[in-house]
């Protein structure tokens, strides 16, 4: 198991075993036991700088004192937690405060327990207000994983296993005004609402072209279609404004909030609406047992107070730190154009788009596996793993944009912490630019011998197998240089057996060579849609003829299978 988990850990056994296995493989199976501000500490005492902030749900970092004080005050007053149906004191106060700071015209607040639930409420509200069944959404968007919100999420990989999208959802390209206008001209009378993110978060931190939101507002108003803006991730200070839609002065009919509203301690969501969208059918027939609870609403009030105090000084701080990070990341993009395709975002909602694919093979040369890792959507998870394990920096890929690493620190992040994060990112980008597969994956295999241990007998403890004989220097050096990095020196290279075993164990077996193909060189890296390797007379040498090999077919060996069983393992993988 990895350094942060144990075979009997209850999360791995009872909560999500497949995710636990993936986290262990990427050495991201940390057990964090303490958090303060932007810092986390694991159970071994190591400190990490957190630039994920739980996808924007930790606006003030871990354990913010003002939010805790508000929660303790609830206990001290003896305030009742859930008292439906009645006039809810905390919910009423929070709703009033939200209406005060929201775009003008949003007058009613429906509380929920999460962002996905807020989207569900918005969809129900718009359908009941218009009497129309259909919802128009954007490709590559993300609105949650409940069935209705998932149906509005433009990512088939998340929808197909659950029978989504359900009937009544259509999609248009994000940022394309012409496509949106065409869809509304053809079927505008059938749509209850258009739902958009001001900035697509899980889609890869995609900022729409200037004027897109304003054009969407004008088109929906012309066709009598309600506009829902999903500010769950972009709202409440994340972009340097209270709401991202303020950048273009757009006022939606419905706006959804969550994540930062709970101050990082209590889950809460909200659906704000104007007079056109809010209606009696929705108000009297939609409810939630725990929505509007005292604890969550008091946390929300404290969070809004923090965001708006001192004439919005925290928002100005977000803008300054956002400029610092954007300038630093754009400098890296100019220095390594074949690694970073684009840096996108606004404020402290940023994304680094790594462009390391088939077209980058010539730039890297024949001795690296980075292009195939990128095409198998493995590169950004490995980069995130490296930054966590080696640099002590927590980042994460976006869900839909598999080539994008998100940069979303707490809003209270300091200038020094931003400098530290930029330095760590620069070091890993430099490794990718050099094609250093060995350095990028060394941490994944350095502490583990993949061989099994001898079976215990008579109640004795398992006895490790004797050390593996050290391979000849020439063979070891050749394997490392050919497979991991053309520039690595033998002294700094990772163990070739472990390095290549991990990579090949992670690549889907459907892309391995078929029996009898016997390729000696590759002209194309495998993709998720290919089922075999393509041999060519030029390119990276992969499989090679073993000296003194035997019969045809079994005399080809793969350096990913170490030691004396290499030829047999390679032969078995073809059968």
XYZ file of C-alpha atoms in Angstrom, residues 141-497:
357
model
C -20.235 22.052 -18.984
C -20.575 20.644 -15.498
C -23.529 21.190 -13.162
C -23.449 18.269 -10.734
C -24.021 14.519 -10.565
C -27.621 14.134 -9.498
C -29.749 12.939 -12.399
C -31.151 16.294 -13.514
C -27.896 18.195 -13.016
C -26.007 15.353 -14.692
C -28.348 15.552 -17.680
C -27.292 19.198 -18.105
C -23.616 18.206 -17.853
C -22.145 17.951 -21.345
C -19.856 14.988 -20.719
C -21.110 11.571 -21.948
C -18.493 9.678 -19.935
C -20.271 10.673 -16.717
C -23.787 10.319 -18.125
C -23.913 6.975 -19.930
C -23.688 4.598 -16.928
C -26.684 6.301 -15.288
C -29.088 6.684 -18.197
C -28.409 10.390 -18.592
C -29.209 12.698 -20.128
C -32.872 12.079 -19.489
C -35.404 13.306 -22.032
C -35.558 17.064 -22.415
C -31.929 18.212 -22.593
C -30.112 19.624 -25.628
C -26.612 21.065 -26.033
C -24.834 23.809 -27.963
C -21.110 24.638 -28.169
C -19.947 26.857 -25.316
C -18.971 30.357 -26.364
C -20.581 30.089 -29.827
C -23.180 32.855 -30.155
C -24.168 31.795 -33.679
C -24.904 28.215 -32.609
C -26.929 29.447 -29.649
C -28.926 31.812 -31.842
C -29.648 29.033 -34.329
C -30.851 26.661 -31.606
C -33.181 29.272 -30.137
C -34.495 30.298 -33.556
C -35.383 26.686 -34.364
C -36.790 25.477 -31.032
C -36.877 28.468 -28.691
C -40.561 27.951 -27.930
C -39.774 24.501 -26.454
C -37.049 25.584 -24.035
C -37.742 26.532 -20.451
C -34.204 27.733 -19.772
C -30.630 27.997 -20.918
C -28.115 26.987 -18.234
C -24.504 28.189 -18.474
C -21.419 28.602 -16.331
C -19.867 32.096 -16.548
C -16.546 30.223 -16.575
C -16.559 26.486 -17.214
C -14.814 24.977 -14.203
C -14.633 21.206 -14.627
C -14.599 21.717 -18.385
C -11.020 22.960 -18.096
C -11.310 26.545 -16.736
C -12.741 27.819 -20.030
C -13.430 31.557 -20.200
C -15.999 32.441 -22.891
C -15.277 35.100 -25.530
C -16.008 38.671 -24.429
C -19.663 39.507 -24.885
C -20.870 35.891 -24.916
C -22.870 36.082 -21.679
C -24.427 39.391 -22.684
C -25.425 37.946 -26.070
C -26.899 34.898 -24.327
C -28.923 37.182 -22.078
C -30.303 39.124 -25.061
C -31.141 35.985 -27.068
C -32.935 34.254 -24.193
C -34.956 37.389 -23.435
C -35.966 37.666 -27.104
C -37.278 34.085 -27.188
C -38.871 34.026 -23.744
C -36.306 31.532 -22.403
C -35.100 31.896 -18.820
C -31.346 32.202 -18.203
C -29.747 30.164 -15.394
C -26.175 31.076 -14.466
C -24.330 28.417 -12.478
C -22.041 30.364 -10.128
C -21.440 27.400 -7.829
C -17.684 27.382 -8.457
C -17.073 30.849 -9.911
C -19.218 32.829 -7.465
C -18.562 34.456 -4.100
C -15.143 35.962 -4.723
C -13.371 33.224 -6.678
C -12.768 35.427 -9.755
C -12.065 38.651 -7.837
C -15.717 39.706 -7.954
C -18.610 38.530 -5.845
C -20.119 36.966 -8.986
C -18.381 36.203 -12.262
C -21.370 37.449 -14.294
C -20.641 40.970 -13.006
C -17.710 41.084 -15.444
C -20.194 41.751 -18.262
C -22.981 43.236 -16.165
C -25.313 40.318 -16.902
C -28.315 39.682 -14.643
C -29.778 36.166 -14.986
C -33.280 35.021 -14.163
C -31.916 32.316 -11.874
C -28.492 31.978 -10.233
C -27.147 28.987 -8.302
C -24.601 29.199 -5.483
C -22.881 26.696 -3.175
C -19.256 25.712 -2.317
C -17.895 28.935 -0.786
C -21.244 29.863 0.791
C -20.618 27.496 3.713
C -17.313 29.147 4.580
C -15.469 25.847 4.211
C -17.145 24.181 7.200
C -20.820 23.491 6.445
C -22.388 22.346 3.137
C -25.056 24.707 1.825
C -26.423 25.778 -1.557
C -28.828 28.439 -2.774
C -30.976 29.117 -5.817
C -31.741 32.807 -6.364
C -34.554 33.848 -8.697
C -36.411 36.878 -10.002
C -40.159 37.500 -10.266
C -40.375 35.881 -13.704
C -38.899 32.531 -12.641
C -40.251 32.197 -9.097
C -43.782 30.820 -8.952
C -46.305 29.347 -6.537
C -46.156 25.806 -7.909
C -42.464 25.618 -7.201
C -42.661 27.412 -3.860
C -45.364 25.129 -2.436
C -44.247 21.803 -3.929
C -40.462 21.923 -3.626
C -38.885 21.376 -0.232
C -35.896 19.825 1.515
C -35.748 18.535 5.089
C -32.327 19.902 5.965
C -32.221 22.973 3.715
C -32.179 26.288 5.559
C -30.833 24.792 8.784
C -29.525 27.178 11.414
C -25.899 26.002 11.424
C -25.492 26.191 7.656
C -27.164 29.598 7.377
C -25.141 31.100 10.237
C -21.979 29.871 8.496
C -23.224 31.478 5.278
C -23.830 34.812 7.029
C -20.306 34.749 8.474
C -18.851 33.914 5.043
C -20.661 36.838 3.378
C -19.522 39.163 6.156
C -15.896 38.137 5.544
C -16.221 38.591 1.780
C -17.756 42.065 1.984
C -16.070 43.654 4.998
C -13.593 46.532 4.667
C -15.240 47.589 1.420
C -14.362 44.298 -0.297
C -10.659 44.203 0.614
C -10.581 40.411 0.234
C -11.814 40.723 -3.346
C -8.980 43.132 -4.141
C -6.569 40.660 -2.560
C -7.918 37.911 -4.848
C -7.357 40.122 -7.879
C -3.738 40.829 -6.839
C -2.874 37.204 -6.153
C -4.639 36.170 -9.339
C -2.488 38.565 -11.369
C 0.638 37.245 -9.661
C -0.197 33.629 -10.509
C -1.376 34.422 -14.036
C 1.787 36.368 -14.870
C 4.001 33.616 -13.468
C 2.169 30.853 -15.330
C 2.109 32.792 -18.588
C 5.867 33.284 -18.279
C 6.227 29.501 -18.007
C 4.002 29.060 -21.066
C 6.272 31.369 -23.084
C 9.356 29.513 -21.892
C 7.930 26.021 -22.561
C 5.480 26.427 -25.474
C 5.604 22.715 -26.390
C 4.483 21.796 -22.860
C 1.921 24.448 -21.872
C -0.604 25.258 -24.550
C -2.532 27.896 -22.637
C -3.108 29.406 -19.212
C -6.741 30.338 -18.675
C -8.977 31.774 -16.011
C -9.676 34.793 -13.884
C -8.783 35.702 -10.311
C -7.952 32.558 -8.356
C -9.764 30.241 -10.765
C -6.952 29.299 -13.147
C -6.065 26.345 -15.341
C -2.861 25.139 -17.016
C -3.539 23.310 -20.285
C -0.741 20.803 -20.968
C -0.372 20.158 -24.711
C 1.758 17.024 -24.803
C 0.299 14.724 -27.432
C 1.139 12.859 -30.594
C 2.195 16.058 -32.343
C 4.803 16.688 -29.627
C 6.669 13.445 -30.349
C 9.220 15.137 -32.603
C 9.976 17.754 -29.958
C 10.644 15.129 -27.290
C 12.520 12.597 -29.360
C 12.156 8.831 -29.321
C 13.145 8.108 -25.722
C 10.159 9.332 -23.714
C 6.717 7.985 -22.875
C 5.168 11.375 -22.092
C 3.165 11.622 -25.346
C 1.554 8.225 -24.807
C 0.815 9.123 -21.184
C -0.908 12.301 -22.349
C -2.995 10.473 -24.941
C -4.057 7.931 -22.331
C -5.114 10.864 -20.072
C -2.461 9.852 -17.544
C -0.120 12.840 -17.714
C -2.005 15.392 -15.615
C -2.792 12.881 -12.832
C 0.895 11.933 -12.706
C 1.890 15.622 -12.634
C -0.544 16.210 -9.765
C 0.892 13.158 -8.002
C 4.467 14.419 -8.484
C 3.634 17.864 -7.134
C 1.982 16.320 -4.079
C 4.588 13.694 -3.288
C 7.783 15.503 -4.275
C 6.967 19.210 -4.004
C 4.313 19.122 -1.283
C 1.824 21.059 -3.452
C -1.792 19.918 -3.865
C -3.325 20.522 -7.294
C -5.806 18.476 -9.317
C -6.905 17.940 -12.915
C -10.323 19.180 -13.966
C -12.954 16.469 -14.480
C -13.907 17.176 -18.097
C -10.705 18.815 -19.316
C -8.268 15.953 -18.799
C -5.272 17.968 -20.012
C -5.839 20.806 -17.524
C -4.419 21.230 -14.028
C -6.568 23.542 -11.927
C -5.041 26.239 -9.713
C -7.657 27.217 -7.109
C -6.053 28.152 -3.782
C -8.024 29.593 -0.871
C -8.907 33.251 -1.334
C -6.668 34.147 1.620
C -3.511 32.732 -0.026
C -0.403 34.861 0.550
C 2.110 36.283 -1.906
C 4.841 34.006 -0.552
C 2.647 30.921 -0.926
C 1.969 31.872 -4.547
C 5.712 32.210 -5.177
C 6.303 28.788 -3.636
C 3.608 27.217 -5.810
C 4.986 28.823 -8.973
C 8.472 27.518 -8.190
C 7.133 23.978 -7.733
C 5.137 24.139 -10.951
C 8.172 25.451 -12.829
C 10.263 22.483 -11.715
C 7.736 19.909 -12.881
C 7.168 21.730 -16.188
C 10.930 21.689 -16.761
C 10.955 17.902 -16.279
C 8.133 17.489 -18.779
C 9.930 19.783 -21.238
C 13.026 17.553 -21.043
C 10.993 14.391 -21.567
C 12.075 13.086 -18.169
C 9.617 10.250 -17.716
C 11.955 8.634 -15.198
C 12.006 11.654 -12.891
C 8.269 12.169 -13.225
C 7.331 8.640 -12.131
C 10.244 7.766 -9.833
C 8.263 8.671 -6.714
C 5.542 6.219 -7.704
C 7.791 3.187 -7.523
C 10.818 4.093 -5.443
C 9.585 2.647 -2.143
C 8.007 -0.584 -3.317
C 9.337 -3.877 -4.633
C 6.644 -5.299 -6.929
C 7.607 -8.897 -6.179
C 5.433 -10.884 -3.728
C 6.708 -12.047 -0.377
C 7.085 -15.665 0.626
C 4.015 -17.201 2.248
C 4.108 -17.462 6.034
C 3.885 -20.963 7.539
C 3.103 -22.176 11.057
C 1.995 -18.733 12.139
C 5.348 -17.139 11.285
C 5.591 -13.676 9.743
C 5.990 -13.461 5.929
C 9.605 -13.735 4.868
C 10.806 -11.496 1.992
C 12.323 -13.107 -1.041
C 16.084 -12.806 -1.429
C 17.333 -9.691 -3.247
C 17.012 -9.778 -7.000
C 20.382 -10.107 -8.764
C 21.520 -6.781 -10.073
C 21.235 -6.640 -13.889
C 24.197 -5.872 -16.056
C 25.007 -2.163 -16.136
C 24.806 -2.009 -19.903
C 21.341 -3.506 -20.026
C 20.082 -1.342 -17.155
C 21.474 1.813 -18.701
C 20.017 1.026 -22.093
C 16.566 0.373 -20.766
C 16.408 3.546 -18.709
C 17.716 5.777 -21.466
C 15.535 4.249 -24.138
C 12.273 4.075 -22.179
C 12.367 6.814 -19.594
C 14.481 9.698 -20.816
C 17.020 10.235 -23.558
C 18.781 12.832 -21.401
C 18.832 11.020 -18.063
C 22.137 9.841 -16.669
C 22.287 6.322 -15.166
C 23.045 7.709 -11.739
C 19.844 9.755 -11.573
C 17.578 7.395 -13.470
C 14.927 5.448 -11.631
C 15.060 1.697 -11.547
C 14.108 0.710 -15.105
C 12.153 -2.290 -13.936
